[in-house]
CSV table of C-alpha atoms in Angstrom, one decimal:
chain,number,residue,atom,x,y,z
A,1,UNK,CA,-113.6,-39.8,5.1
A,2,UNK,CA,-112.7,-42.6,7.2
A,3,UNK,CA,-109.4,-45.0,7.3
A,4,UNK,CA,-109.8,-48.8,6.5
A,5,UNK,CA,-107.3,-51.6,6.3
A,6,UNK,CA,-106.9,-53.6,3.7
A,7,UNK,CA,-104.3,-56.7,2.8
A,8,UNK,CA,-102.5,-57.1,-1.0
A,9,UNK,CA,-99.5,-58.2,-2.7
A,10,UNK,CA,-96.0,-57.1,-2.2
A,11,UNK,CA,-95.6,-54.8,-5.2
A,12,UNK,CA,-92.4,-54.5,-5.7
A,13,UNK,CA,-89.7,-56.4,-3.8
A,14,UNK,CA,-88.4,-53.4,-1.5
A,15,UNK,CA,-91.9,-54.4,0.6
A,16,UNK,CA,-91.3,-57.8,1.7
A,17,UNK,CA,-90.2,-56.3,4.7
A,18,UNK,CA,-93.6,-54.7,5.2
A,19,UNK,CA,-95.9,-58.7,5.1
A,20,UNK,CA,-96.5,-60.0,8.9
A,21,UNK,CA,-93.5,-62.1,10.5
A,22,UNK,CA,-94.9,-65.3,9.5
A,23,UNK,CA,-94.7,-65.4,6.3
A,24,UNK,CA,-90.7,-65.2,6.5
A,25,UNK,CA,-91.1,-68.9,8.4
A,26,UNK,CA,-92.0,-69.8,4.6
A,27,UNK,CA,-89.5,-72.0,2.7
A,28,UNK,CA,-87.1,-69.8,1.4
A,29,UNK,CA,-87.8,-71.6,-2.0
A,30,UNK,CA,-92.2,-70.7,-1.2
A,31,UNK,CA,-90.9,-66.8,0.2
A,32,UNK,CA,-89.0,-65.6,-2.6
A,33,UNK,CA,-91.7,-67.5,-5.1
A,34,UNK,CA,-93.9,-65.4,-4.2
A,35,UNK,CA,-92.4,-61.9,-3.8
A,36,UNK,CA,-91.2,-61.8,-6.9
A,37,UNK,CA,-95.4,-62.9,-8.1
A,38,UNK,CA,-96.1,-60.3,-5.9
A,39,UNK,CA,-98.0,-62.4,-3.2
A,40,UNK,CA,-96.9,-61.7,-0.2
A,41,UNK,CA,-99.7,-60.0,1.9
A,42,UNK,CA,-99.1,-56.5,3.0
A,43,UNK,CA,-101.3,-54.8,5.4
A,44,UNK,CA,-102.2,-51.2,4.9
A,45,UNK,CA,-103.9,-48.8,5.6
A,46,UNK,CA,-106.3,-46.5,3.1
A,47,UNK,CA,-109.0,-44.2,3.0
A,48,UNK,CA,-112.2,-44.6,1.8
A,49,UNK,CA,-114.1,-41.6,-0.3
A,50,UNK,CA,-117.4,-42.3,-0.6
A,51,UNK,CA,-119.1,-40.7,-3.5
A,52,UNK,CA,-122.4,-39.2,-4.1
A,53,UNK,CA,-124.5,-38.6,-6.7
A,54,UNK,CA,-125.0,-35.2,-8.3
A,55,UNK,CA,-128.3,-33.8,-8.9
A,56,UNK,CA,-127.8,-30.2,-11.1
A,57,UNK,CA,-130.9,-29.0,-11.4
A,58,UNK,CA,-131.2,-26.2,-14.8
A,59,UNK,CA,-135.2,-23.9,-14.0
A,60,UNK,CA,-136.6,-21.9,-16.4
A,61,UNK,CA,-136.6,-18.6,-15.0
A,62,UNK,CA,-138.8,-17.1,-18.6
A,63,UNK,CA,-141.4,-15.0,-18.9
A,64,UNK,CA,-143.8,-17.9,-19.9
A,65,UNK,CA,-143.2,-19.7,-16.6
A,66,UNK,CA,-146.0,-18.0,-14.5
A,67,UNK,CA,-147.3,-18.7,-10.9
A,68,UNK,CA,-149.1,-22.0,-11.2
A,69,UNK,CA,-145.4,-23.5,-13.1
A,70,UNK,CA,-143.4,-21.8,-11.4
A,71,UNK,CA,-144.8,-23.3,-8.1
A,72,UNK,CA,-144.5,-26.8,-9.8
A,73,UNK,CA,-141.1,-26.3,-10.6
A,74,UNK,CA,-140.3,-25.9,-7.2
A,75,UNK,CA,-142.3,-28.6,-6.0
A,76,UNK,CA,-139.7,-30.0,-8.3
A,77,UNK,CA,-136.8,-28.8,-6.7
A,78,UNK,CA,-138.0,-29.9,-3.6
A,79,UNK,CA,-138.7,-33.8,-4.1
A,80,UNK,CA,-134.7,-33.6,-6.2
A,81,UNK,CA,-133.7,-32.1,-2.2
A,82,UNK,CA,-134.5,-34.8,-1.2
A,83,UNK,CA,-131.4,-37.3,-2.3
A,84,UNK,CA,-129.4,-34.1,-0.1
A,85,UNK,CA,-131.0,-34.0,3.3
A,86,UNK,CA,-130.9,-38.2,3.6
A,87,UNK,CA,-127.5,-37.8,2.1
A,88,UNK,CA,-126.8,-39.4,-0.8
A,89,UNK,CA,-126.9,-36.6,-3.3
A,90,UNK,CA,-125.2,-32.7,-4.0
A,91,UNK,CA,-127.2,-30.8,-5.9
A,92,UNK,CA,-127.0,-27.4,-8.1
A,93,UNK,CA,-128.9,-25.3,-8.7
A,94,UNK,CA,-129.2,-22.2,-11.8
A,95,UNK,CA,-131.7,-20.5,-13.1
A,96,UNK,CA,-131.2,-19.3,-16.9
A,97,UNK,CA,-133.7,-17.0,-18.7
A,98,UNK,CA,-132.5,-14.6,-21.7
A,99,UNK,CA,-129.5,-15.4,-19.4
A,100,UNK,CA,-128.4,-17.4,-17.1
A,101,UNK,CA,-128.4,-16.7,-12.8
A,102,UNK,CA,-126.3,-17.9,-9.9
A,103,UNK,CA,-125.1,-21.3,-9.2
A,104,UNK,CA,-126.8,-22.4,-5.6
A,105,UNK,CA,-125.1,-25.2,-4.2
A,106,UNK,CA,-127.3,-28.0,-1.8
A,107,UNK,CA,-124.0,-30.3,-0.2
A,108,UNK,CA,-126.1,-30.6,3.6
A,109,UNK,CA,-129.3,-31.2,4.4
A,110,UNK,CA,-128.8,-27.0,5.9
A,111,UNK,CA,-127.9,-26.0,2.3
A,112,UNK,CA,-130.7,-27.8,0.4
A,113,UNK,CA,-133.7,-26.0,3.6
A,114,UNK,CA,-131.9,-22.6,2.7
A,115,UNK,CA,-132.1,-23.1,-1.3
A,116,UNK,CA,-135.6,-24.0,-1.4
A,117,UNK,CA,-136.6,-21.1,0.5
A,118,UNK,CA,-135.2,-19.2,-1.8
A,119,UNK,CA,-137.1,-20.9,-4.8
A,120,UNK,CA,-140.2,-20.9,-3.4
A,121,UNK,CA,-140.5,-17.7,-2.3
A,122,UNK,CA,-140.7,-17.0,-6.6
A,123,UNK,CA,-138.1,-13.6,-6.5
A,124,UNK,CA,-135.6,-15.5,-9.1
A,125,UNK,CA,-138.4,-16.5,-12.1
A,126,UNK,CA,-137.6,-13.0,-13.1
A,127,UNK,CA,-138.9,-13.4,-16.9
A,128,UNK,CA,-137.0,-12.4,-20.5
A,129,UNK,CA,-136.5,-15.0,-22.5
A,130,UNK,CA,-135.1,-19.2,-22.7
A,131,UNK,CA,-131.7,-19.7,-23.7
A,132,UNK,CA,-131.8,-22.9,-22.9
A,133,UNK,CA,-128.5,-23.8,-24.9
A,134,UNK,CA,-127.1,-20.9,-23.0
A,135,UNK,CA,-128.3,-22.9,-20.0
A,136,UNK,CA,-127.3,-26.5,-20.8
A,137,UNK,CA,-123.5,-25.2,-22.1
A,138,UNK,CA,-123.0,-23.4,-18.2
A,139,UNK,CA,-124.5,-26.6,-16.5
A,140,UNK,CA,-122.2,-28.8,-18.3
A,141,UNK,CA,-119.2,-26.7,-17.8
A,142,UNK,CA,-119.7,-25.5,-14.2
A,143,UNK,CA,-120.2,-30.5,-14.0
A,144,UNK,CA,-116.8,-30.5,-16.1
A,145,UNK,CA,-115.3,-28.9,-13.7
A,146,UNK,CA,-116.5,-31.3,-10.9
A,147,UNK,CA,-117.0,-34.2,-12.0
A,148,UNK,CA,-114.2,-36.7,-10.8
A,149,UNK,CA,-115.8,-36.0,-7.5
A,150,UNK,CA,-119.2,-37.9,-7.8
A,151,UNK,CA,-120.0,-41.3,-9.3
A,152,UNK,CA,-122.9,-39.8,-11.3
A,153,UNK,CA,-123.9,-36.5,-12.2
A,154,UNK,CA,-127.4,-35.8,-13.7
A,155,UNK,CA,-128.9,-32.7,-14.9
A,156,UNK,CA,-132.7,-32.2,-14.2
A,157,UNK,CA,-133.5,-29.6,-16.8
A,158,UNK,CA,-137.3,-28.2,-15.2
A,159,UNK,CA,-139.3,-26.1,-17.9
A,160,UNK,CA,-142.4,-25.7,-19.6
A,161,UNK,CA,-141.0,-26.3,-23.5
A,162,UNK,CA,-141.3,-23.1,-25.2
A,163,UNK,CA,-138.1,-23.1,-26.9
A,164,UNK,CA,-136.4,-23.6,-30.0
A,165,UNK,CA,-134.1,-27.2,-31.1
A,166,UNK,CA,-130.7,-27.1,-29.3
A,167,UNK,CA,-127.9,-29.4,-29.0
A,168,UNK,CA,-126.1,-31.4,-26.0
A,169,UNK,CA,-123.1,-33.1,-27.8
A,170,UNK,CA,-121.2,-32.2,-25.5
A,171,UNK,CA,-122.4,-34.1,-22.3
A,172,UNK,CA,-120.5,-37.4,-22.5
A,173,UNK,CA,-121.7,-39.2,-19.9
A,174,UNK,CA,-123.5,-36.5,-17.5
A,175,UNK,CA,-127.2,-37.5,-18.5
A,176,UNK,CA,-129.9,-36.0,-19.3
A,177,UNK,CA,-133.8,-35.7,-17.4
A,178,UNK,CA,-136.6,-33.3,-18.4
A,179,UNK,CA,-139.6,-32.0,-16.4
A,180,UNK,CA,-142.0,-30.0,-18.7
A,181,UNK,CA,-144.3,-28.1,-16.6
A,182,UNK,CA,-146.0,-26.6,-20.1
A,183,UNK,CA,-147.0,-29.1,-23.3
A,184,UNK,CA,-144.2,-31.4,-25.1
A,185,UNK,CA,-141.5,-30.9,-26.8
A,186,UNK,CA,-140.3,-33.0,-29.0
A,187,UNK,CA,-136.4,-32.1,-29.4
A,188,UNK,CA,-136.5,-32.7,-25.5
A,189,UNK,CA,-138.0,-35.9,-26.1
A,190,UNK,CA,-135.3,-37.3,-28.8
A,191,UNK,CA,-132.8,-36.2,-26.4
A,192,UNK,CA,-133.4,-36.4,-23.2
A,193,UNK,CA,-132.5,-40.1,-21.3
A,194,UNK,CA,-135.6,-39.6,-19.6
A,195,UNK,CA,-138.4,-37.2,-19.6
A,196,UNK,CA,-142.1,-36.2,-18.0
A,197,UNK,CA,-144.7,-34.4,-18.7
A,198,UNK,CA,-146.4,-32.3,-16.1
A,199,UNK,CA,-148.5,-30.7,-17.6
A,200,UNK,CA,-151.3,-26.9,-17.1
A,201,UNK,CA,-154.1,-29.7,-16.3
A,202,UNK,CA,-152.3,-31.5,-13.5
A,203,UNK,CA,-151.3,-30.6,-9.8
A,204,UNK,CA,-148.3,-33.2,-10.9
A,205,UNK,CA,-145.4,-31.4,-8.7
A,206,UNK,CA,-146.6,-28.6,-6.4
A,207,UNK,CA,-145.6,-27.9,-3.2
A,208,UNK,CA,-148.2,-28.5,-0.6
């Protein structure tokens, strides 16, 4: 938070005592006209809070996310973490399969590197089913708790597309981006704000 100074018009007649001394030298008629119209300049201090973007990465940790797909998913998380390292965003990450894992936060560069270490070692990809509906509901619930802190909130769903249809009609202004590391899912293509396919025959998204 950084202190700033701004000049605005008076909000009421009580504030006219805060106007600069030079304004008191105006002709009475002009002075009071400006006072009534809220045009007497008032100098005040305020704090500017810079809002960041929230990137919420929802990562499929089900049994079909084998070694190669898990590595690509880790690479995608790394790519999104760059915005945190640059100070432009905060990032939340949750794994999901049959259930959902704990929320992992990266609000600064140090936390981003620690989070990447956890994703990279692969232990969070522990198999199970693919309850994407539960994952999405959890992500939307988490975001809405803190949505006012951010100028934009985005869900990045990283999966292999191996599940049935689901809905996320309650996401409001939250944008949804899908990155598939397996094969196309028509449901995801239709509902995502942006969609990318990284097939099994490419190396895109893998960490070096």
